[in-house]
Amino acid sequence: MSSQRHFLGIEGMVRADLEALLSRAREHKRSIEAGFRKTPLAGRVVANLFFEDSTRTRSSFEIAAKMLGAEVLNWSTRGSSVSKGETLLDTVRNIEAMGPLAIVIRHTSSGAPALCARHVRCAVVNAGDGMHEHPSQALLDALTLMEKLGGLDGRKVAIVGDVLHSRVARSNLHCLIKLGAQVVLCGPPTLMPSGIEALGARVTYDLTAALEGADAVMLLRIQLERQGESMFPSAREYARSYGLDAARAARLEEGAVVMHPGPINRGVELAPDVADGPKSVILYQVTNGVAVRMAILEACA
Ligand code: NCD
């Protein structure tokens, strides 16, 4: 099968690919809203292989697959033969032998889905790999921004938090820049990858500067599970310097939106009243995830 059917990362895609998926996602959204259902994947199987925990992404891929009429296999490490020493490739090859249309993989190691894609004939979809990419999240974020801001060209998006460990930040950076937005990355110096400006972003360690003139602010969780040692002093101190609280949110531009991929650590990167406040589009992002993943899965066929 052609490598085009895999969905591994935004980095290797061009603007036209992104726009085609986004426009298909919009069509799916309209059909869902109209209660009109087509089932182009009837009789096909989508296998969800999650080697790492997930709430939104896994459920969203499952709902998307079912909306398209596919059967869904939900596999997780717990209870599998991984505990008996089976390798990633053996696991994936065995699932592939059962004939799925696509294997949706989340893994703690960067590059795991790309590795699998080289060894199977079915499509491989990256549902988040280590610190590398989370391409479906970037697409659902782009759809949300386009709908809420009316377009991305020339818009300023601030991505704030643990950029170093965030696959969401990396995929969003590639996606937003390809779609014409300006990206400002902000966080403590210890959580900022060195040389990231080369990808086209501006970097600042000052939250007030990052929020100045921003059309959207995307908060990131501190990914403690990916840090060998603590890279910031304390949650309270982090919140004071980099958390979006009500006072900072009040200074955002009129019409600016607050985003978060989830899971939120309330009171750390985002104050609860802002997470649930009028500028927040966090649950709208989740809703958009289904239509975006329908477009991604459909493109695997
Ligand atoms: C993120 C992830 O798993 O990469 N969540 C998500 O998929 N929506 C972000 C995170 O874990 O902080």
PDB file of C-alpha atoms and ligand atoms in Angstrom:
ATOM      1  CA  MET A   1       0.000   0.000   0.000  1.00  0.00           C
ATOM      2  CA  SER A   2       1.166   3.525  -0.602  1.00  0.00           C
ATOM      3  CA  SER A   3       2.711   5.338   2.325  1.00  0.00           C
ATOM      4  CA  GLN A   4       0.219   8.171   1.690  1.00  0.00           C
ATOM      5  CA  ARG A   5      -2.479   6.273   3.538  1.00  0.00           C
ATOM      6  CA  HIS A   6      -0.539   6.349   6.793  1.00  0.00           C
ATOM      7  CA  PHE A   7      -1.112   9.316   9.061  1.00  0.00           C
ATOM      8  CA  LEU A   8       2.114   9.606  11.016  1.00  0.00           C
ATOM      9  CA  GLY A   9       2.865  13.273  11.542  1.00  0.00           C
ATOM     10  CA  ILE A  10       2.121  16.804  10.405  1.00  0.00           C
ATOM     11  CA  GLU A  11       5.790  17.474   9.658  1.00  0.00           C
ATOM     12  CA  GLY A  12       5.734  15.406   6.462  1.00  0.00           C
ATOM     13  CA  MET A  13       2.464  16.861   5.173  1.00  0.00           C
ATOM     14  CA  VAL A  14       1.859  19.848   2.925  1.00  0.00           C
ATOM     15  CA  ARG A  15      -0.735  22.574   3.390  1.00  0.00           C
ATOM     16  CA  ALA A  16      -3.029  21.071   0.727  1.00  0.00           C
ATOM     17  CA  ASP A  17      -3.131  17.702   2.585  1.00  0.00           C
ATOM     18  CA  LEU A  18      -4.074  19.470   5.809  1.00  0.00           C
ATOM     19  CA  GLU A  19      -6.733  21.564   4.117  1.00  0.00           C
ATOM     20  CA  ALA A  20      -8.238  18.526   2.390  1.00  0.00           C
ATOM     21  CA  LEU A  21      -8.603  16.689   5.713  1.00  0.00           C
ATOM     22  CA  LEU A  22     -10.002  19.792   7.423  1.00  0.00           C
ATOM     23  CA  SER A  23     -12.559  20.346   4.713  1.00  0.00           C
ATOM     24  CA  ARG A  24     -13.637  16.680   4.878  1.00  0.00           C
ATOM     25  CA  ALA A  25     -13.887  17.028   8.676  1.00  0.00           C
ATOM     26  CA  ARG A  26     -16.202  20.028   8.193  1.00  0.00           C
ATOM     27  CA  GLU A  27     -18.412  17.920   5.926  1.00  0.00           C
ATOM     28  CA  HIS A  28     -18.538  15.177   8.558  1.00  0.00           C
ATOM     29  CA  LYS A  29     -19.459  17.753  11.185  1.00  0.00           C
ATOM     30  CA  ARG A  30     -22.335  18.988   9.059  1.00  0.00           C
ATOM     31  CA  SER A  31     -23.601  15.424   8.469  1.00  0.00           C
ATOM     32  CA  ILE A  32     -23.409  14.655  12.200  1.00  0.00           C
ATOM     33  CA  GLU A  33     -25.324  17.850  13.017  1.00  0.00           C
ATOM     34  CA  ALA A  34     -27.940  17.052  10.378  1.00  0.00           C
ATOM     35  CA  GLY A  35     -28.299  13.517  11.756  1.00  0.00           C
ATOM     36  CA  PHE A  36     -27.336  12.176   8.349  1.00  0.00           C
ATOM     37  CA  ARG A  37     -25.150   9.101   8.408  1.00  0.00           C
ATOM     38  CA  LYS A  38     -23.141   7.354   5.715  1.00  0.00           C
ATOM     39  CA  THR A  39     -21.197   4.216   6.554  1.00  0.00           C
ATOM     40  CA  PRO A  40     -18.325   3.979   4.059  1.00  0.00           C
ATOM     41  CA  LEU A  41     -16.310   1.783   6.427  1.00  0.00           C
ATOM     42  CA  ALA A  42     -19.068  -0.796   7.028  1.00  0.00           C
ATOM     43  CA  GLY A  43     -17.541  -4.255   7.307  1.00  0.00           C
ATOM     44  CA  ARG A  44     -14.067  -2.850   8.002  1.00  0.00           C
ATOM     45  CA  VAL A  45     -12.194  -2.971  11.305  1.00  0.00           C
ATOM     46  CA  VAL A  46     -10.241  -0.188  12.987  1.00  0.00           C
ATOM     47  CA  ALA A  47      -7.825  -1.472  15.647  1.00  0.00           C
ATOM     48  CA  ASN A  48      -6.973   0.916  18.486  1.00  0.00           C
ATOM     49  CA  LEU A  49      -3.614  -0.075  19.992  1.00  0.00           C
ATOM     50  CA  PHE A  50      -2.921   2.082  23.011  1.00  0.00           C
ATOM     51  CA  PHE A  51       0.383   1.373  24.747  1.00  0.00           C
ATOM     52  CA  GLU A  52      -0.172   4.529  26.836  1.00  0.00           C
ATOM     53  CA  ASP A  53      -3.179   5.888  28.730  1.00  0.00           C
ATOM     54  CA  SER A  54      -5.770   8.011  26.989  1.00  0.00           C
ATOM     55  CA  THR A  55      -9.242   9.354  27.639  1.00  0.00           C
ATOM     56  CA  ARG A  56     -10.128  11.635  24.738  1.00  0.00           C
ATOM     57  CA  THR A  57      -8.032  10.339  21.871  1.00  0.00           C
ATOM     58  CA  ARG A  58      -9.017   6.703  22.181  1.00  0.00           C
ATOM     59  CA  SER A  59     -12.727   7.381  22.707  1.00  0.00           C
ATOM     60  CA  SER A  60     -12.699   9.872  19.870  1.00  0.00           C
ATOM     61  CA  PHE A  61     -11.097   7.435  17.391  1.00  0.00           C
ATOM     62  CA  GLU A  62     -13.583   4.778  18.518  1.00  0.00           C
ATOM     63  CA  ILE A  63     -16.602   7.034  18.023  1.00  0.00           C
ATOM     64  CA  ALA A  64     -15.231   8.283  14.683  1.00  0.00           C
ATOM     65  CA  ALA A  65     -14.739   4.715  13.425  1.00  0.00           C
ATOM     66  CA  LYS A  66     -18.232   3.695  14.544  1.00  0.00           C
ATOM     67  CA  MET A  67     -19.809   6.753  12.933  1.00  0.00           C
ATOM     68  CA  LEU A  68     -18.271   5.565   9.648  1.00  0.00           C
ATOM     69  CA  GLY A  69     -19.760   2.105  10.184  1.00  0.00           C
ATOM     70  CA  ALA A  70     -16.508   0.310  11.110  1.00  0.00           C
ATOM     71  CA  GLU A  71     -16.073  -2.297  13.830  1.00  0.00           C
ATOM     72  CA  VAL A  72     -13.576  -1.295  16.517  1.00  0.00           C
ATOM     73  CA  LEU A  73     -11.020  -3.398  18.331  1.00  0.00           C
ATOM     74  CA  ASN A  74      -9.847  -1.721  21.530  1.00  0.00           C
ATOM     75  CA  TRP A  75      -6.543  -3.242  22.531  1.00  0.00           C
ATOM     76  CA  SER A  76      -4.515  -2.024  25.485  1.00  0.00           C
ATOM     77  CA  THR A  77      -1.221  -3.118  27.023  1.00  0.00           C
ATOM     78  CA  ARG A  78      -2.917  -4.253  30.205  1.00  0.00           C
ATOM     79  CA  GLY A  79      -4.019  -7.864  29.809  1.00  0.00           C
ATOM     80  CA  SER A  80      -2.015  -8.343  26.591  1.00  0.00           C
ATOM     81  CA  SER A  81       1.009 -10.520  25.819  1.00  0.00           C
ATOM     82  CA  VAL A  82       3.281  -7.470  26.155  1.00  0.00           C
ATOM     83  CA  SER A  83       3.606  -8.619  29.796  1.00  0.00           C
ATOM     84  CA  LYS A  84       4.939 -11.925  28.423  1.00  0.00           C
ATOM     85  CA  GLY A  85       7.684 -10.150  26.483  1.00  0.00           C
ATOM     86  CA  GLU A  86       6.038  -9.822  23.057  1.00  0.00           C
ATOM     87  CA  THR A  87       7.606  -7.004  21.034  1.00  0.00           C
ATOM     88  CA  LEU A  88       5.817  -4.028  19.503  1.00  0.00           C
ATOM     89  CA  LEU A  89       6.332  -5.329  15.966  1.00  0.00           C
ATOM     90  CA  ASP A  90       5.124  -8.834  16.812  1.00  0.00           C
ATOM     91  CA  THR A  91       2.042  -7.381  18.478  1.00  0.00           C
ATOM     92  CA  VAL A  92       1.279  -5.137  15.522  1.00  0.00           C
ATOM     93  CA  ARG A  93       1.936  -7.856  12.929  1.00  0.00           C
ATOM     94  CA  ASN A  94      -0.427 -10.205  14.757  1.00  0.00           C
ATOM     95  CA  ILE A  95      -3.187  -7.621  14.897  1.00  0.00           C
ATOM     96  CA  GLU A  96      -2.581  -6.862  11.213  1.00  0.00           C
ATOM     97  CA  ALA A  97      -2.967 -10.566  10.385  1.00  0.00           C
ATOM     98  CA  MET A  98      -6.596 -10.262  11.513  1.00  0.00           C
ATOM     99  CA  GLY A  99      -7.227  -7.866   8.650  1.00  0.00           C
ATOM    100  CA  PRO A 100      -7.955  -4.381  10.000  1.00  0.00           C
ATOM    101  CA  LEU A 101      -8.222  -1.404   7.672  1.00  0.00           C
ATOM    102  CA  ALA A 102      -6.114   0.700   9.999  1.00  0.00           C
ATOM    103  CA  ILE A 103      -4.163   0.399  13.204  1.00  0.00           C
ATOM    104  CA  VAL A 104      -4.332   3.470  15.435  1.00  0.00           C
ATOM    105  CA  ILE A 105      -1.267   3.515  17.698  1.00  0.00           C
ATOM    106  CA  ARG A 106      -0.377   5.485  20.794  1.00  0.00           C
ATOM    107  CA  HIS A 107       3.033   4.704  22.222  1.00  0.00           C
ATOM    108  CA  THR A 108       5.445   6.109  24.790  1.00  0.00           C
ATOM    109  CA  SER A 109       8.321   5.963  22.264  1.00  0.00           C
ATOM    110  CA  SER A 110       8.763   8.624  19.601  1.00  0.00           C
ATOM    111  CA  GLY A 111       8.774   6.982  16.170  1.00  0.00           C
ATOM    112  CA  ALA A 112       6.904   3.796  17.167  1.00  0.00           C
ATOM    113  CA  PRO A 113       4.022   4.313  14.679  1.00  0.00           C
ATOM    114  CA  ALA A 114       6.493   5.089  11.851  1.00  0.00           C
ATOM    115  CA  LEU A 115       8.393   1.902  12.663  1.00  0.00           C
ATOM    116  CA  CYS A 116       5.161  -0.122  12.535  1.00  0.00           C
ATOM    117  CA  ALA A 117       4.159   1.516   9.262  1.00  0.00           C
ATOM    118  CA  ARG A 118       7.296   0.092   7.643  1.00  0.00           C
ATOM    119  CA  HIS A 119       6.289  -3.443   8.617  1.00  0.00           C
ATOM    120  CA  VAL A 120       2.573  -3.706   7.923  1.00  0.00           C
ATOM    121  CA  ARG A 121       0.396  -3.372   4.832  1.00  0.00           C
ATOM    122  CA  CYS A 122      -2.593  -1.748   6.546  1.00  0.00           C
ATOM    123  CA  ALA A 123      -2.699   1.979   7.304  1.00  0.00           C
ATOM    124  CA  VAL A 124      -1.060   3.201  10.497  1.00  0.00           C
ATOM    125  CA  VAL A 125      -2.412   6.239  12.320  1.00  0.00           C
ATOM    126  CA  ASN A 126      -0.337   8.007  14.965  1.00  0.00           C
ATOM    127  CA  ALA A 127      -2.444   8.740  18.056  1.00  0.00           C
ATOM    128  CA  GLY A 128       0.522  10.275  19.907  1.00  0.00           C
ATOM    129  CA  ASP A 129       4.102   8.956  20.041  1.00  0.00           C
ATOM    130  CA  GLY A 130       6.320   9.931  22.957  1.00  0.00           C
ATOM    131  CA  MET A 131       7.491  13.531  22.689  1.00  0.00           C
ATOM    132  CA  HIS A 132       7.276  13.489  18.895  1.00  0.00           C
ATOM    133  CA  GLU A 133       3.845  14.160  17.320  1.00  0.00           C
ATOM    134  CA  HIS A 134       0.116  14.023  17.989  1.00  0.00           C
ATOM    135  CA  PRO A 135      -1.126  14.895  14.504  1.00  0.00           C
ATOM    136  CA  SER A 136      -4.867  14.325  14.985  1.00  0.00           C
ATOM    137  CA  GLN A 137      -4.794  16.731  17.954  1.00  0.00           C
ATOM    138  CA  ALA A 138      -3.157  19.416  15.795  1.00  0.00           C
ATOM    139  CA  LEU A 139      -5.824  18.993  13.126  1.00  0.00           C
ATOM    140  CA  LEU A 140      -8.696  19.252  15.588  1.00  0.00           C
ATOM    141  CA  ASP A 141      -7.048  22.318  17.087  1.00  0.00           C
ATOM    142  CA  ALA A 142      -6.715  23.863  13.618  1.00  0.00           C
ATOM    143  CA  LEU A 143     -10.376  23.156  12.865  1.00  0.00           C
ATOM    144  CA  THR A 144     -11.366  24.764  16.171  1.00  0.00           C
ATOM    145  CA  LEU A 145      -9.239  27.847  15.512  1.00  0.00           C
ATOM    146  CA  MET A 146     -10.537  28.256  11.971  1.00  0.00           C
ATOM    147  CA  GLU A 147     -14.119  28.077  13.191  1.00  0.00           C
ATOM    148  CA  LYS A 148     -13.627  30.325  16.195  1.00  0.00           C
ATOM    149  CA  LEU A 149     -11.309  32.904  14.597  1.00  0.00           C
ATOM    150  CA  GLY A 150     -12.634  32.711  11.040  1.00  0.00           C
ATOM    151  CA  GLY A 151      -9.245  31.654   9.627  1.00  0.00           C
ATOM    152  CA  LEU A 152      -5.613  31.108  10.518  1.00  0.00           C
ATOM    153  CA  ASP A 153      -3.663  33.310   8.125  1.00  0.00           C
ATOM    154  CA  GLY A 154      -1.725  35.910  10.143  1.00  0.00           C
ATOM    155  CA  ARG A 155      -3.347  34.865  13.433  1.00  0.00           C
ATOM    156  CA  LYS A 156      -1.155  34.760  16.511  1.00  0.00           C
ATOM    157  CA  VAL A 157      -1.285  31.593  18.594  1.00  0.00           C
ATOM    158  CA  ALA A 158       0.576  31.354  21.916  1.00  0.00           C
ATOM    159  CA  ILE A 159       1.496  27.839  23.072  1.00  0.00           C
ATOM    160  CA  VAL A 160       2.363  27.954  26.764  1.00  0.00           C
ATOM    161  CA  GLY A 161       3.867  25.363  29.092  1.00  0.00           C
ATOM    162  CA  ASP A 162       5.994  22.253  28.871  1.00  0.00           C
ATOM    163  CA  VAL A 163       6.888  22.578  25.202  1.00  0.00           C
ATOM    164  CA  LEU A 164       9.927  20.325  25.592  1.00  0.00           C
ATOM    165  CA  HIS A 165       7.937  17.168  26.354  1.00  0.00           C
ATOM    166  CA  SER A 166       4.822  17.997  24.361  1.00  0.00           C
ATOM    167  CA  ARG A 167       3.940  16.139  21.172  1.00  0.00           C
ATOM    168  CA  VAL A 168       0.870  18.372  21.004  1.00  0.00           C
ATOM    169  CA  ALA A 169       3.104  21.465  20.815  1.00  0.00           C
ATOM    170  CA  ARG A 170       5.284  19.957  18.091  1.00  0.00           C
ATOM    171  CA  SER A 171       2.371  18.880  15.874  1.00  0.00           C
ATOM    172  CA  ASN A 172       0.582  22.174  16.437  1.00  0.00           C
ATOM    173  CA  LEU A 173       3.680  24.154  15.593  1.00  0.00           C
ATOM    174  CA  HIS A 174       4.062  22.373  12.244  1.00  0.00           C
ATOM    175  CA  CYS A 175       0.346  22.576  11.490  1.00  0.00           C
ATOM    176  CA  LEU A 176      -0.213  26.215  12.443  1.00  0.00           C
ATOM    177  CA  ILE A 177       2.823  27.421  10.521  1.00  0.00           C
ATOM    178  CA  LYS A 178       1.840  25.456   7.400  1.00  0.00           C
ATOM    179  CA  LEU A 179      -1.624  27.036   7.662  1.00  0.00           C
ATOM    180  CA  GLY A 180      -0.200  30.556   7.853  1.00  0.00           C
ATOM    181  CA  ALA A 181      -0.449  31.382  11.571  1.00  0.00           C
ATOM    182  CA  GLN A 182       2.259  32.949  13.744  1.00  0.00           C
ATOM    183  CA  VAL A 183       3.293  30.825  16.714  1.00  0.00           C
ATOM    184  CA  VAL A 184       4.778  32.071  19.970  1.00  0.00           C
ATOM    185  CA  LEU A 185       6.117  29.441  22.342  1.00  0.00           C
ATOM    186  CA  CYS A 186       6.339  30.295  26.024  1.00  0.00           C
ATOM    187  CA  GLY A 187       7.434  28.402  29.112  1.00  0.00           C
ATOM    188  CA  PRO A 188      10.286  28.098  31.586  1.00  0.00           C
ATOM    189  CA  PRO A 189      13.696  27.889  29.852  1.00  0.00           C
ATOM    190  CA  THR A 190      14.179  24.350  31.233  1.00  0.00           C
ATOM    191  CA  LEU A 191      11.022  23.220  29.409  1.00  0.00           C
ATOM    192  CA  MET A 192      11.826  24.856  26.050  1.00  0.00           C
ATOM    193  CA  PRO A 193      13.663  22.760  23.431  1.00  0.00           C
ATOM    194  CA  SER A 194      16.799  24.543  22.280  1.00  0.00           C
ATOM    195  CA  GLY A 195      16.764  25.622  18.638  1.00  0.00           C
ATOM    196  CA  ILE A 196      12.972  25.297  18.271  1.00  0.00           C
ATOM    197  CA  GLU A 197      12.926  28.760  16.614  1.00  0.00           C
ATOM    198  CA  ALA A 198      14.355  27.010  13.533  1.00  0.00           C
ATOM    199  CA  LEU A 199      10.883  25.504  12.992  1.00  0.00           C
ATOM    200  CA  GLY A 200       9.465  28.989  12.552  1.00  0.00           C
ATOM    201  CA  ALA A 201       8.240  29.913  16.039  1.00  0.00           C
ATOM    202  CA  ARG A 202       9.117  32.875  18.229  1.00  0.00           C
ATOM    203  CA  VAL A 203      10.192  31.955  21.769  1.00  0.00           C
ATOM    204  CA  THR A 204       9.644  33.985  24.924  1.00  0.00           C
ATOM    205  CA  TYR A 205       9.985  33.105  28.602  1.00  0.00           C
ATOM    206  CA  ASP A 206       7.632  35.904  29.596  1.00  0.00           C
ATOM    207  CA  LEU A 207       3.940  35.018  29.677  1.00  0.00           C
ATOM    208  CA  THR A 208       2.732  38.626  29.454  1.00  0.00           C
ATOM    209  CA  ALA A 209       4.734  39.099  26.243  1.00  0.00           C
ATOM    210  CA  ALA A 210       3.382  35.822  24.831  1.00  0.00           C
ATOM    211  CA  LEU A 211      -0.228  36.808  25.502  1.00  0.00           C
ATOM    212  CA  GLU A 212       0.143  40.298  24.049  1.00  0.00           C
ATOM    213  CA  GLY A 213      -1.999  40.458  20.908  1.00  0.00           C
ATOM    214  CA  ALA A 214      -2.655  36.685  20.922  1.00  0.00           C
ATOM    215  CA  ASP A 215      -5.781  35.460  19.134  1.00  0.00           C
ATOM    216  CA  ALA A 216      -5.539  32.124  20.913  1.00  0.00           C
ATOM    217  CA  VAL A 217      -3.660  30.664  23.832  1.00  0.00           C
ATOM    218  CA  MET A 218      -3.051  26.958  24.101  1.00  0.00           C
ATOM    219  CA  LEU A 219      -2.012  25.709  27.534  1.00  0.00           C
ATOM    220  CA  LEU A 220       0.052  22.562  27.997  1.00  0.00           C
ATOM    221  CA  ARG A 221       0.222  20.217  30.955  1.00  0.00           C
ATOM    222  CA  ILE A 222       3.558  19.698  32.711  1.00  0.00           C
ATOM    223  CA  GLN A 223       4.358  16.184  31.485  1.00  0.00           C
ATOM    224  CA  LEU A 224       5.810  14.865  34.734  1.00  0.00           C
ATOM    225  CA  GLU A 225       5.809  11.308  33.381  1.00  0.00           C
ATOM    226  CA  ARG A 226       8.375  12.340  30.763  1.00  0.00           C
ATOM    227  CA  GLN A 227      10.715  14.197  33.137  1.00  0.00           C
ATOM    228  CA  GLY A 228      13.541  12.322  34.780  1.00  0.00           C
ATOM    229  CA  GLU A 229      13.834  14.966  37.465  1.00  0.00           C
ATOM    230  CA  SER A 230      11.738  17.980  38.282  1.00  0.00           C
ATOM    231  CA  MET A 231      12.455  20.738  35.789  1.00  0.00           C
ATOM    232  CA  PHE A 232      10.533  23.464  37.582  1.00  0.00           C
ATOM    233  CA  PRO A 233      10.489  24.542  41.227  1.00  0.00           C
ATOM    234  CA  SER A 234       6.916  23.768  42.338  1.00  0.00           C
ATOM    235  CA  ALA A 235       3.390  23.675  40.944  1.00  0.00           C
ATOM    236  CA  ARG A 236       2.516  26.831  42.889  1.00  0.00           C
ATOM    237  CA  GLU A 237       5.488  28.731  41.530  1.00  0.00           C
ATOM    238  CA  TYR A 238       4.835  27.448  38.023  1.00  0.00           C
ATOM    239  CA  ALA A 239       1.214  28.651  38.227  1.00  0.00           C
ATOM    240  CA  ARG A 240       2.376  32.070  39.387  1.00  0.00           C
ATOM    241  CA  SER A 241       4.726  32.521  36.415  1.00  0.00           C
ATOM    242  CA  TYR A 242       3.086  30.540  33.619  1.00  0.00           C
ATOM    243  CA  GLY A 243      -0.464  29.673  34.664  1.00  0.00           C
ATOM    244  CA  LEU A 244      -3.378  31.345  32.915  1.00  0.00           C
ATOM    245  CA  ASP A 245      -5.463  32.797  35.734  1.00  0.00           C
ATOM    246  CA  ALA A 246      -8.532  35.046  35.572  1.00  0.00           C
ATOM    247  CA  ALA A 247      -6.502  38.284  35.752  1.00  0.00           C
ATOM    248  CA  ARG A 248      -4.282  37.293  32.814  1.00  0.00           C
ATOM    249  CA  ALA A 249      -7.229  35.922  30.836  1.00  0.00           C
ATOM    250  CA  ALA A 250      -9.075  39.228  31.311  1.00  0.00           C
ATOM    251  CA  ARG A 251      -6.254  41.033  29.506  1.00  0.00           C
ATOM    252  CA  LEU A 252      -6.581  38.807  26.405  1.00  0.00           C
ATOM    253  CA  GLU A 253      -7.872  40.375  23.188  1.00  0.00           C
ATOM    254  CA  GLU A 254     -11.609  40.548  22.659  1.00  0.00           C
ATOM    255  CA  GLY A 255     -12.580  37.339  20.852  1.00  0.00           C
ATOM    256  CA  ALA A 256      -9.396  35.477  21.849  1.00  0.00           C
ATOM    257  CA  VAL A 257      -9.887  31.823  22.749  1.00  0.00           C
ATOM    258  CA  VAL A 258      -8.378  29.598  25.447  1.00  0.00           C
ATOM    259  CA  MET A 259      -7.493  26.030  24.457  1.00  0.00           C
ATOM    260  CA  HIS A 260      -6.120  22.925  26.153  1.00  0.00           C
ATOM    261  CA  PRO A 261      -5.670  19.418  24.729  1.00  0.00           C
ATOM    262  CA  GLY A 262      -6.498  17.843  28.105  1.00  0.00           C
ATOM    263  CA  PRO A 263      -5.966  16.397  30.617  1.00  0.00           C
ATOM    264  CA  ILE A 264      -5.976  19.688  32.543  1.00  0.00           C
ATOM    265  CA  ASN A 265      -4.116  20.054  35.804  1.00  0.00           C
ATOM    266  CA  ARG A 266      -6.549  22.610  37.216  1.00  0.00           C
ATOM    267  CA  GLY A 267      -4.875  25.360  39.172  1.00  0.00           C
ATOM    268  CA  VAL A 268      -1.447  24.665  37.646  1.00  0.00           C
ATOM    269  CA  GLU A 269      -1.332  25.682  33.953  1.00  0.00           C
ATOM    270  CA  LEU A 270      -4.953  26.820  33.927  1.00  0.00           C
ATOM    271  CA  ALA A 271      -7.222  28.266  36.618  1.00  0.00           C
ATOM    272  CA  PRO A 272     -10.550  26.409  36.944  1.00  0.00           C
ATOM    273  CA  ASP A 273     -12.630  29.559  36.332  1.00  0.00           C
ATOM    274  CA  VAL A 274     -10.764  30.198  33.063  1.00  0.00           C
ATOM    275  CA  ALA A 275     -11.034  26.541  31.978  1.00  0.00           C
ATOM    276  CA  ASP A 276     -14.802  26.782  32.436  1.00  0.00           C
ATOM    277  CA  GLY A 277     -15.087  30.453  31.461  1.00  0.00           C
ATOM    278  CA  PRO A 278     -16.478  32.181  28.366  1.00  0.00           C
ATOM    279  CA  LYS A 279     -13.188  32.268  26.427  1.00  0.00           C
ATOM    280  CA  SER A 280     -12.620  28.527  26.819  1.00  0.00           C
ATOM    281  CA  VAL A 281     -13.200  26.338  23.753  1.00  0.00           C
ATOM    282  CA  ILE A 282     -11.784  23.221  25.393  1.00  0.00           C
ATOM    283  CA  LEU A 283     -14.863  21.027  25.048  1.00  0.00           C
ATOM    284  CA  TYR A 284     -15.436  22.343  21.530  1.00  0.00           C
ATOM    285  CA  GLN A 285     -11.960  20.991  20.689  1.00  0.00           C
ATOM    286  CA  VAL A 286     -13.104  17.586  21.945  1.00  0.00           C
ATOM    287  CA  THR A 287     -16.258  17.729  19.814  1.00  0.00           C
ATOM    288  CA  ASN A 288     -14.192  18.602  16.733  1.00  0.00           C
ATOM    289  CA  GLY A 289     -11.928  15.624  17.421  1.00  0.00           C
ATOM    290  CA  VAL A 290     -14.590  13.188  16.230  1.00  0.00           C
ATOM    291  CA  ALA A 291     -15.100  14.804  12.803  1.00  0.00           C
ATOM    292  CA  VAL A 292     -11.353  15.223  12.274  1.00  0.00           C
ATOM    293  CA  ARG A 293     -10.713  11.568  13.111  1.00  0.00           C
ATOM    294  CA  MET A 294     -13.530  10.502  10.782  1.00  0.00           C
ATOM    295  CA  ALA A 295     -11.683  12.333   7.991  1.00  0.00           C
ATOM    296  CA  ILE A 296      -8.388  10.680   8.981  1.00  0.00           C
ATOM    297  CA  LEU A 297      -9.836   7.145   9.135  1.00  0.00           C
ATOM    298  CA  GLU A 298     -11.766   7.562   5.916  1.00  0.00           C
ATOM    299  CA  ALA A 299      -8.545   8.573   4.150  1.00  0.00           C
ATOM    300  CA  CYS A 300      -7.040   5.218   5.206  1.00  0.00           C
ATOM    301  CA  ALA A 301      -9.493   3.271   2.999  1.00  0.00           C
TER     302      ALA A 301
HETATM  303  C1  NCD B   1      -2.260  14.962  25.241  1.00  0.00           C
HETATM  304  C2  NCD B   1      -1.403  13.774  24.928  1.00  0.00           C
HETATM  305  O1  NCD B   1      -1.663  12.651  25.367  1.00  0.00           O
HETATM  306  O2  NCD B   1      -0.468  13.982  24.198  1.00  0.00           O
HETATM  307  N1  NCD B   1      -3.586  14.719  25.438  1.00  0.00           N
HETATM  308  C3  NCD B   1      -4.415  14.390  24.385  1.00  0.00           C
HETATM  309  O3  NCD B   1      -4.189  13.457  23.658  1.00  0.00           O
HETATM  310  N2  NCD B   1      -5.489  15.160  24.176  1.00  0.00           N
HETATM  311  C4  NCD B   1      -1.620  15.944  26.152  1.00  0.00           C
HETATM  312  C5  NCD B   1      -1.153  15.492  27.508  1.00  0.00           C
HETATM  313  O4  NCD B   1      -1.040  14.332  27.827  1.00  0.00           O
HETATM  314  O5  NCD B   1      -0.857  16.419  28.293  1.00  0.00           O
END
